[in-house]
Amino acid sequence: MVLDASPGGRPGPGDTTAARARRGLLVVGSFVVLLYLIELVNIALFHSLNRTFGLRPRSADGILDILTFPLLHANLTHLMSNTLPLIIFGFLVFLSGLRVFITALAASWLVSGIVVWFIGGSSVTVGASGLVFGLFSFLLVRGFVNRSWWQIVLSVVLFMAYGSILFGILPTVASFVSWQAHLGGAIGGVIAALLLSGRRGRPAAVGR
């Protein structure tokens, strides 16, 4: 497993794959638990949070909803459908480090919201599926960007197992499915892979 190296070129103390795996399970698991807690509150409030904090495309106050819409879901079934892929993809991304995970998650979150705000339908959009598509696309392309053979192998395995979900980025006749959120998340994941590749390639500054 390739790890992000410390400035000295070696992983820092305790920065092992096992340690990252434990932290990844804790961070990703805590995020998923947060989503379920929010959904329970939302259910108790008859999903009124969706009307207040769901993303309303092309509305001025809807810009702030970009920060909240992935935390909400239409119902418990909707959240459950996102849970397993979010845990799997989030965990695999976290194995490359907290900075990588935050970058991929933030890019997926923001670009997904921006795309929905610009070209989304007339209904309010909620759900973490944009994050799922973003983390998935990040895992698919980063190996080719980084020219890392083990990441390319992982990309192939993931594509064979979950590649069919990419049909979700195509316009659909089902009005309750936000293909715009899926597309934006996928674009965000690719952007994150490119950004992180650029940072890895920069030489370290040397003081005199």
PDB file of C-alpha atoms in Angstrom:
ATOM      1  CA  MET A   1       0.000   0.000   0.000  1.00  0.00           C
ATOM      2  CA  VAL A   2       1.449   3.387  -1.017  1.00  0.00           C
ATOM      3  CA  LEU A   3       1.284   6.016   1.720  1.00  0.00           C
ATOM      4  CA  ASP A   4       1.658   9.776   1.633  1.00  0.00           C
ATOM      5  CA  ALA A   5       5.211  10.313   2.780  1.00  0.00           C
ATOM      6  CA  SER A   6       6.363  12.758   5.403  1.00  0.00           C
ATOM      7  CA  PRO A   7       8.708  15.616   4.382  1.00  0.00           C
ATOM      8  CA  GLY A   8      11.618  13.288   5.010  1.00  0.00           C
ATOM      9  CA  GLY A   9      10.283  10.809   2.459  1.00  0.00           C
ATOM     10  CA  ARG A  10       9.073   8.247   5.018  1.00  0.00           C
ATOM     11  CA  PRO A  11       5.693   7.805   6.720  1.00  0.00           C
ATOM     12  CA  GLY A  12       5.517   9.540  10.068  1.00  0.00           C
ATOM     13  CA  PRO A  13       5.392   7.662  13.377  1.00  0.00           C
ATOM     14  CA  GLY A  14       2.221   5.603  13.590  1.00  0.00           C
ATOM     15  CA  ASP A  15       1.280   6.542  10.013  1.00  0.00           C
ATOM     16  CA  THR A  16       0.797   2.961   8.892  1.00  0.00           C
ATOM     17  CA  THR A  17      -1.884   1.464   6.676  1.00  0.00           C
ATOM     18  CA  ALA A  18      -3.492  -0.156   9.736  1.00  0.00           C
ATOM     19  CA  ALA A  19      -3.562   3.164  11.592  1.00  0.00           C
ATOM     20  CA  ARG A  20      -5.125   4.908   8.621  1.00  0.00           C
ATOM     21  CA  ALA A  21      -7.663   2.125   8.286  1.00  0.00           C
ATOM     22  CA  ARG A  22      -8.721   2.590  11.907  1.00  0.00           C
ATOM     23  CA  ARG A  23      -8.970   6.347  11.506  1.00  0.00           C
ATOM     24  CA  GLY A  24     -10.830   5.908   8.233  1.00  0.00           C
ATOM     25  CA  LEU A  25     -13.440   3.656   9.813  1.00  0.00           C
ATOM     26  CA  LEU A  26     -13.847   6.130  12.655  1.00  0.00           C
ATOM     27  CA  VAL A  27     -14.170   9.226  10.456  1.00  0.00           C
ATOM     28  CA  VAL A  28     -16.341   7.715   7.728  1.00  0.00           C
ATOM     29  CA  GLY A  29     -18.427   5.797  10.262  1.00  0.00           C
ATOM     30  CA  SER A  30     -18.974   8.940  12.327  1.00  0.00           C
ATOM     31  CA  PHE A  31     -20.100  10.836   9.231  1.00  0.00           C
ATOM     32  CA  VAL A  32     -22.609   8.114   8.365  1.00  0.00           C
ATOM     33  CA  VAL A  33     -23.899   8.056  11.945  1.00  0.00           C
ATOM     34  CA  LEU A  34     -24.361  11.829  11.699  1.00  0.00           C
ATOM     35  CA  LEU A  35     -26.445  11.344   8.551  1.00  0.00           C
ATOM     36  CA  TYR A  36     -28.699   8.873  10.362  1.00  0.00           C
ATOM     37  CA  LEU A  37     -29.094  11.171  13.361  1.00  0.00           C
ATOM     38  CA  ILE A  38     -30.096  14.020  11.038  1.00  0.00           C
ATOM     39  CA  GLU A  39     -32.544  11.723   9.229  1.00  0.00           C
ATOM     40  CA  LEU A  40     -34.151  10.691  12.525  1.00  0.00           C
ATOM     41  CA  VAL A  41     -34.647  14.342  13.446  1.00  0.00           C
ATOM     42  CA  ASN A  42     -35.944  14.999   9.941  1.00  0.00           C
ATOM     43  CA  ILE A  43     -38.466  12.157  10.258  1.00  0.00           C
ATOM     44  CA  ALA A  44     -39.658  13.515  13.603  1.00  0.00           C
ATOM     45  CA  LEU A  45     -40.177  16.891  11.915  1.00  0.00           C
ATOM     46  CA  PHE A  46     -42.034  15.310   8.964  1.00  0.00           C
ATOM     47  CA  HIS A  47     -39.047  16.071   6.721  1.00  0.00           C
ATOM     48  CA  SER A  48     -39.514  19.802   7.090  1.00  0.00           C
ATOM     49  CA  LEU A  49     -35.715  20.170   7.100  1.00  0.00           C
ATOM     50  CA  ASN A  50     -35.725  19.260   3.411  1.00  0.00           C
ATOM     51  CA  ARG A  51     -37.890  22.257   2.573  1.00  0.00           C
ATOM     52  CA  THR A  52     -35.627  24.572   4.569  1.00  0.00           C
ATOM     53  CA  PHE A  53     -32.144  23.221   3.845  1.00  0.00           C
ATOM     54  CA  GLY A  54     -32.606  21.231   0.627  1.00  0.00           C
ATOM     55  CA  LEU A  55     -31.000  22.728  -2.466  1.00  0.00           C
ATOM     56  CA  ARG A  56     -33.316  25.006  -4.463  1.00  0.00           C
ATOM     57  CA  PRO A  57     -31.822  25.504  -7.935  1.00  0.00           C
ATOM     58  CA  ARG A  58     -31.276  29.016  -9.249  1.00  0.00           C
ATOM     59  CA  SER A  59     -32.554  30.732  -6.113  1.00  0.00           C
ATOM     60  CA  ALA A  60     -30.406  33.282  -4.302  1.00  0.00           C
ATOM     61  CA  ASP A  61     -30.828  31.710  -0.885  1.00  0.00           C
ATOM     62  CA  GLY A  62     -30.338  28.284  -2.452  1.00  0.00           C
ATOM     63  CA  ILE A  63     -26.617  29.001  -2.744  1.00  0.00           C
ATOM     64  CA  LEU A  64     -26.227  28.359   0.981  1.00  0.00           C
ATOM     65  CA  ASP A  65     -28.127  25.096   0.586  1.00  0.00           C
ATOM     66  CA  ILE A  66     -25.065  23.736  -1.244  1.00  0.00           C
ATOM     67  CA  LEU A  67     -23.535  23.330   2.205  1.00  0.00           C
ATOM     68  CA  THR A  68     -26.454  21.344   3.660  1.00  0.00           C
ATOM     69  CA  PHE A  69     -28.272  19.337   0.979  1.00  0.00           C
ATOM     70  CA  PRO A  70     -26.010  16.198   1.096  1.00  0.00           C
ATOM     71  CA  LEU A  71     -26.793  15.861   4.813  1.00  0.00           C
ATOM     72  CA  LEU A  72     -30.526  15.380   4.163  1.00  0.00           C
ATOM     73  CA  HIS A  73     -32.488  12.576   2.521  1.00  0.00           C
ATOM     74  CA  ALA A  74     -35.970  12.063   1.175  1.00  0.00           C
ATOM     75  CA  ASN A  75     -36.558   9.117   3.521  1.00  0.00           C
ATOM     76  CA  LEU A  76     -34.751   6.365   5.386  1.00  0.00           C
ATOM     77  CA  THR A  77     -34.675   4.105   2.312  1.00  0.00           C
ATOM     78  CA  HIS A  78     -32.934   6.869   0.378  1.00  0.00           C
ATOM     79  CA  LEU A  79     -30.260   7.149   3.077  1.00  0.00           C
ATOM     80  CA  MET A  80     -29.810   3.385   3.305  1.00  0.00           C
ATOM     81  CA  SER A  81     -29.181   3.166  -0.443  1.00  0.00           C
ATOM     82  CA  ASN A  82     -26.281   5.617  -0.060  1.00  0.00           C
ATOM     83  CA  THR A  83     -24.831   4.129   3.125  1.00  0.00           C
ATOM     84  CA  LEU A  84     -22.811   1.144   1.911  1.00  0.00           C
ATOM     85  CA  PRO A  85     -21.148   2.799  -1.111  1.00  0.00           C
ATOM     86  CA  LEU A  86     -20.402   5.880   0.985  1.00  0.00           C
ATOM     87  CA  ILE A  87     -18.654   3.742   3.607  1.00  0.00           C
ATOM     88  CA  ILE A  88     -16.724   1.660   1.049  1.00  0.00           C
ATOM     89  CA  PHE A  89     -15.580   4.515  -1.177  1.00  0.00           C
ATOM     90  CA  GLY A  90     -14.948   6.885   1.727  1.00  0.00           C
ATOM     91  CA  PHE A  91     -12.841   4.291   3.531  1.00  0.00           C
ATOM     92  CA  LEU A  92     -10.765   3.511   0.438  1.00  0.00           C
ATOM     93  CA  VAL A  93     -10.104   7.207  -0.173  1.00  0.00           C
ATOM     94  CA  PHE A  94      -9.157   7.730   3.482  1.00  0.00           C
ATOM     95  CA  LEU A  95      -6.435   5.085   3.199  1.00  0.00           C
ATOM     96  CA  SER A  96      -4.461   7.716   1.282  1.00  0.00           C
ATOM     97  CA  GLY A  97      -4.703  10.145   4.200  1.00  0.00           C
ATOM     98  CA  LEU A  98      -7.006  12.673   5.835  1.00  0.00           C
ATOM     99  CA  ARG A  99      -5.963  15.498   3.466  1.00  0.00           C
ATOM    100  CA  VAL A 100      -6.820  13.366   0.449  1.00  0.00           C
ATOM    101  CA  PHE A 101     -10.184  12.379   1.942  1.00  0.00           C
ATOM    102  CA  ILE A 102     -11.157  15.946   2.826  1.00  0.00           C
ATOM    103  CA  THR A 103     -10.107  17.229  -0.597  1.00  0.00           C
ATOM    104  CA  ALA A 104     -12.070  14.558  -2.470  1.00  0.00           C
ATOM    105  CA  LEU A 105     -15.123  14.962  -0.233  1.00  0.00           C
ATOM    106  CA  ALA A 106     -15.108  18.766  -0.402  1.00  0.00           C
ATOM    107  CA  ALA A 107     -14.675  18.863  -4.182  1.00  0.00           C
ATOM    108  CA  SER A 108     -17.465  16.326  -4.681  1.00  0.00           C
ATOM    109  CA  TRP A 109     -19.718  18.227  -2.269  1.00  0.00           C
ATOM    110  CA  LEU A 110     -19.183  21.683  -3.744  1.00  0.00           C
ATOM    111  CA  VAL A 111     -19.176  20.800  -7.449  1.00  0.00           C
ATOM    112  CA  SER A 112     -22.238  18.591  -7.040  1.00  0.00           C
ATOM    113  CA  GLY A 113     -24.084  21.472  -5.374  1.00  0.00           C
ATOM    114  CA  ILE A 114     -22.959  24.017  -7.951  1.00  0.00           C
ATOM    115  CA  VAL A 115     -24.095  21.845 -10.863  1.00  0.00           C
ATOM    116  CA  VAL A 116     -27.477  21.227  -9.235  1.00  0.00           C
ATOM    117  CA  TRP A 117     -27.888  24.939  -8.515  1.00  0.00           C
ATOM    118  CA  PHE A 118     -27.254  25.832 -12.151  1.00  0.00           C
ATOM    119  CA  ILE A 119     -29.019  23.046 -14.059  1.00  0.00           C
ATOM    120  CA  GLY A 120     -31.115  21.195 -11.483  1.00  0.00           C
ATOM    121  CA  GLY A 121     -34.846  20.656 -11.909  1.00  0.00           C
ATOM    122  CA  SER A 122     -37.564  22.651 -10.215  1.00  0.00           C
ATOM    123  CA  SER A 123     -37.793  20.347  -7.189  1.00  0.00           C
ATOM    124  CA  VAL A 124     -35.704  20.556  -4.020  1.00  0.00           C
ATOM    125  CA  THR A 125     -32.631  18.290  -4.133  1.00  0.00           C
ATOM    126  CA  VAL A 126     -31.342  16.334  -1.122  1.00  0.00           C
ATOM    127  CA  GLY A 127     -29.059  13.354  -0.616  1.00  0.00           C
ATOM    128  CA  ALA A 128     -25.446  12.228  -0.325  1.00  0.00           C
ATOM    129  CA  SER A 129     -25.360  10.413  -3.667  1.00  0.00           C
ATOM    130  CA  GLY A 130     -23.317  13.244  -5.176  1.00  0.00           C
ATOM    131  CA  LEU A 131     -20.639  12.448  -2.592  1.00  0.00           C
ATOM    132  CA  VAL A 132     -20.837   8.759  -3.504  1.00  0.00           C
ATOM    133  CA  PHE A 133     -20.284   9.543  -7.188  1.00  0.00           C
ATOM    134  CA  GLY A 134     -17.477  11.958  -6.358  1.00  0.00           C
ATOM    135  CA  LEU A 135     -15.533   9.531  -4.186  1.00  0.00           C
ATOM    136  CA  PHE A 136     -16.103   6.769  -6.744  1.00  0.00           C
ATOM    137  CA  SER A 137     -14.866   8.842  -9.686  1.00  0.00           C
ATOM    138  CA  PHE A 138     -11.858   9.934  -7.628  1.00  0.00           C
ATOM    139  CA  LEU A 139     -10.952   6.298  -7.004  1.00  0.00           C
ATOM    140  CA  LEU A 140     -11.437   5.479 -10.679  1.00  0.00           C
ATOM    141  CA  VAL A 141      -9.177   8.169 -12.141  1.00  0.00           C
ATOM    142  CA  ARG A 142      -6.486   8.859  -9.539  1.00  0.00           C
ATOM    143  CA  GLY A 143      -4.402   5.824 -10.460  1.00  0.00           C
ATOM    144  CA  PHE A 144      -4.127   6.972 -14.064  1.00  0.00           C
ATOM    145  CA  VAL A 145      -3.359  10.533 -12.967  1.00  0.00           C
ATOM    146  CA  ASN A 146      -0.741   9.386 -10.461  1.00  0.00           C
ATOM    147  CA  ARG A 147       0.544   6.567 -12.714  1.00  0.00           C
ATOM    148  CA  SER A 148       0.261   4.212  -9.751  1.00  0.00           C
ATOM    149  CA  TRP A 149      -0.164   0.580 -10.750  1.00  0.00           C
ATOM    150  CA  TRP A 150      -1.864  -0.524  -7.528  1.00  0.00           C
ATOM    151  CA  GLN A 151      -4.346   2.349  -7.732  1.00  0.00           C
ATOM    152  CA  ILE A 152      -5.084   1.418 -11.357  1.00  0.00           C
ATOM    153  CA  VAL A 153      -5.727  -2.185 -10.291  1.00  0.00           C
ATOM    154  CA  LEU A 154      -8.104  -0.901  -7.597  1.00  0.00           C
ATOM    155  CA  SER A 155      -9.833   1.280 -10.198  1.00  0.00           C
ATOM    156  CA  VAL A 156     -10.414  -1.729 -12.447  1.00  0.00           C
ATOM    157  CA  VAL A 157     -11.777  -3.830  -9.573  1.00  0.00           C
ATOM    158  CA  LEU A 158     -14.116  -1.045  -8.448  1.00  0.00           C
ATOM    159  CA  PHE A 159     -15.296  -0.412 -12.001  1.00  0.00           C
ATOM    160  CA  MET A 160     -16.121  -4.086 -12.454  1.00  0.00           C
ATOM    161  CA  ALA A 161     -18.024  -4.155  -9.157  1.00  0.00           C
ATOM    162  CA  TYR A 162     -19.770  -0.770  -9.193  1.00  0.00           C
ATOM    163  CA  GLY A 163     -19.312   0.656 -12.682  1.00  0.00           C
ATOM    164  CA  SER A 164     -23.013   0.357 -13.473  1.00  0.00           C
ATOM    165  CA  ILE A 165     -23.795   3.236 -11.105  1.00  0.00           C
ATOM    166  CA  LEU A 166     -22.184   5.579 -13.633  1.00  0.00           C
ATOM    167  CA  PHE A 167     -25.417   5.385 -15.616  1.00  0.00           C
ATOM    168  CA  GLY A 168     -26.694   7.660 -12.855  1.00  0.00           C
ATOM    169  CA  ILE A 169     -24.871  10.637 -14.380  1.00  0.00           C
ATOM    170  CA  LEU A 170     -27.044  10.437 -17.485  1.00  0.00           C
ATOM    171  CA  PRO A 171     -30.258  12.470 -17.786  1.00  0.00           C
ATOM    172  CA  THR A 172     -33.156  10.344 -16.637  1.00  0.00           C
ATOM    173  CA  VAL A 173     -36.915  10.482 -16.987  1.00  0.00           C
ATOM    174  CA  ALA A 174     -37.281   9.754 -13.273  1.00  0.00           C
ATOM    175  CA  SER A 175     -37.827  13.220 -11.827  1.00  0.00           C
ATOM    176  CA  PHE A 176     -37.004  12.061  -8.296  1.00  0.00           C
ATOM    177  CA  VAL A 177     -33.423  11.134  -9.276  1.00  0.00           C
ATOM    178  CA  SER A 178     -31.003  14.056  -9.477  1.00  0.00           C
ATOM    179  CA  TRP A 179     -28.632  13.034 -12.247  1.00  0.00           C
ATOM    180  CA  GLN A 180     -27.270  16.583 -11.995  1.00  0.00           C
ATOM    181  CA  ALA A 181     -26.016  15.889  -8.443  1.00  0.00           C
ATOM    182  CA  HIS A 182     -24.437  12.638  -9.630  1.00  0.00           C
ATOM    183  CA  LEU A 183     -22.751  14.334 -12.581  1.00  0.00           C
ATOM    184  CA  GLY A 184     -21.478  17.222 -10.466  1.00  0.00           C
ATOM    185  CA  GLY A 185     -20.127  14.876  -7.814  1.00  0.00           C
ATOM    186  CA  ALA A 186     -18.302  12.806 -10.442  1.00  0.00           C
ATOM    187  CA  ILE A 187     -16.754  15.960 -11.917  1.00  0.00           C
ATOM    188  CA  GLY A 188     -15.693  17.042  -8.433  1.00  0.00           C
ATOM    189  CA  GLY A 189     -13.967  13.711  -7.851  1.00  0.00           C
ATOM    190  CA  VAL A 190     -11.969  14.080 -11.051  1.00  0.00           C
ATOM    191  CA  ILE A 191     -11.021  17.645 -10.102  1.00  0.00           C
ATOM    192  CA  ALA A 192      -9.809  16.439  -6.698  1.00  0.00           C
ATOM    193  CA  ALA A 193      -7.640  13.758  -8.320  1.00  0.00           C
ATOM    194  CA  LEU A 194      -6.051  16.357 -10.594  1.00  0.00           C
ATOM    195  CA  LEU A 195      -5.485  18.825  -7.753  1.00  0.00           C
ATOM    196  CA  LEU A 196      -3.881  16.249  -5.510  1.00  0.00           C
ATOM    197  CA  SER A 197      -1.694  14.972  -8.338  1.00  0.00           C
ATOM    198  CA  GLY A 198      -0.387  18.509  -8.893  1.00  0.00           C
ATOM    199  CA  ARG A 199       0.548  18.889  -5.240  1.00  0.00           C
ATOM    200  CA  ARG A 200       2.356  15.542  -5.183  1.00  0.00           C
ATOM    201  CA  GLY A 201       4.465  16.560  -8.125  1.00  0.00           C
ATOM    202  CA  ARG A 202       5.815  19.786  -6.674  1.00  0.00           C
ATOM    203  CA  PRO A 203       9.382  19.685  -5.378  1.00  0.00           C
ATOM    204  CA  ALA A 204       9.972  20.628  -1.774  1.00  0.00           C
ATOM    205  CA  ALA A 205      11.472  24.012  -1.041  1.00  0.00           C
ATOM    206  CA  VAL A 206      14.984  23.950   0.365  1.00  0.00           C
ATOM    207  CA  GLY A 207      16.261  26.681   2.670  1.00  0.00           C
ATOM    208  CA  ARG A 208      19.775  27.946   2.580  1.00  0.00           C
TER     209      ARG A 208
END
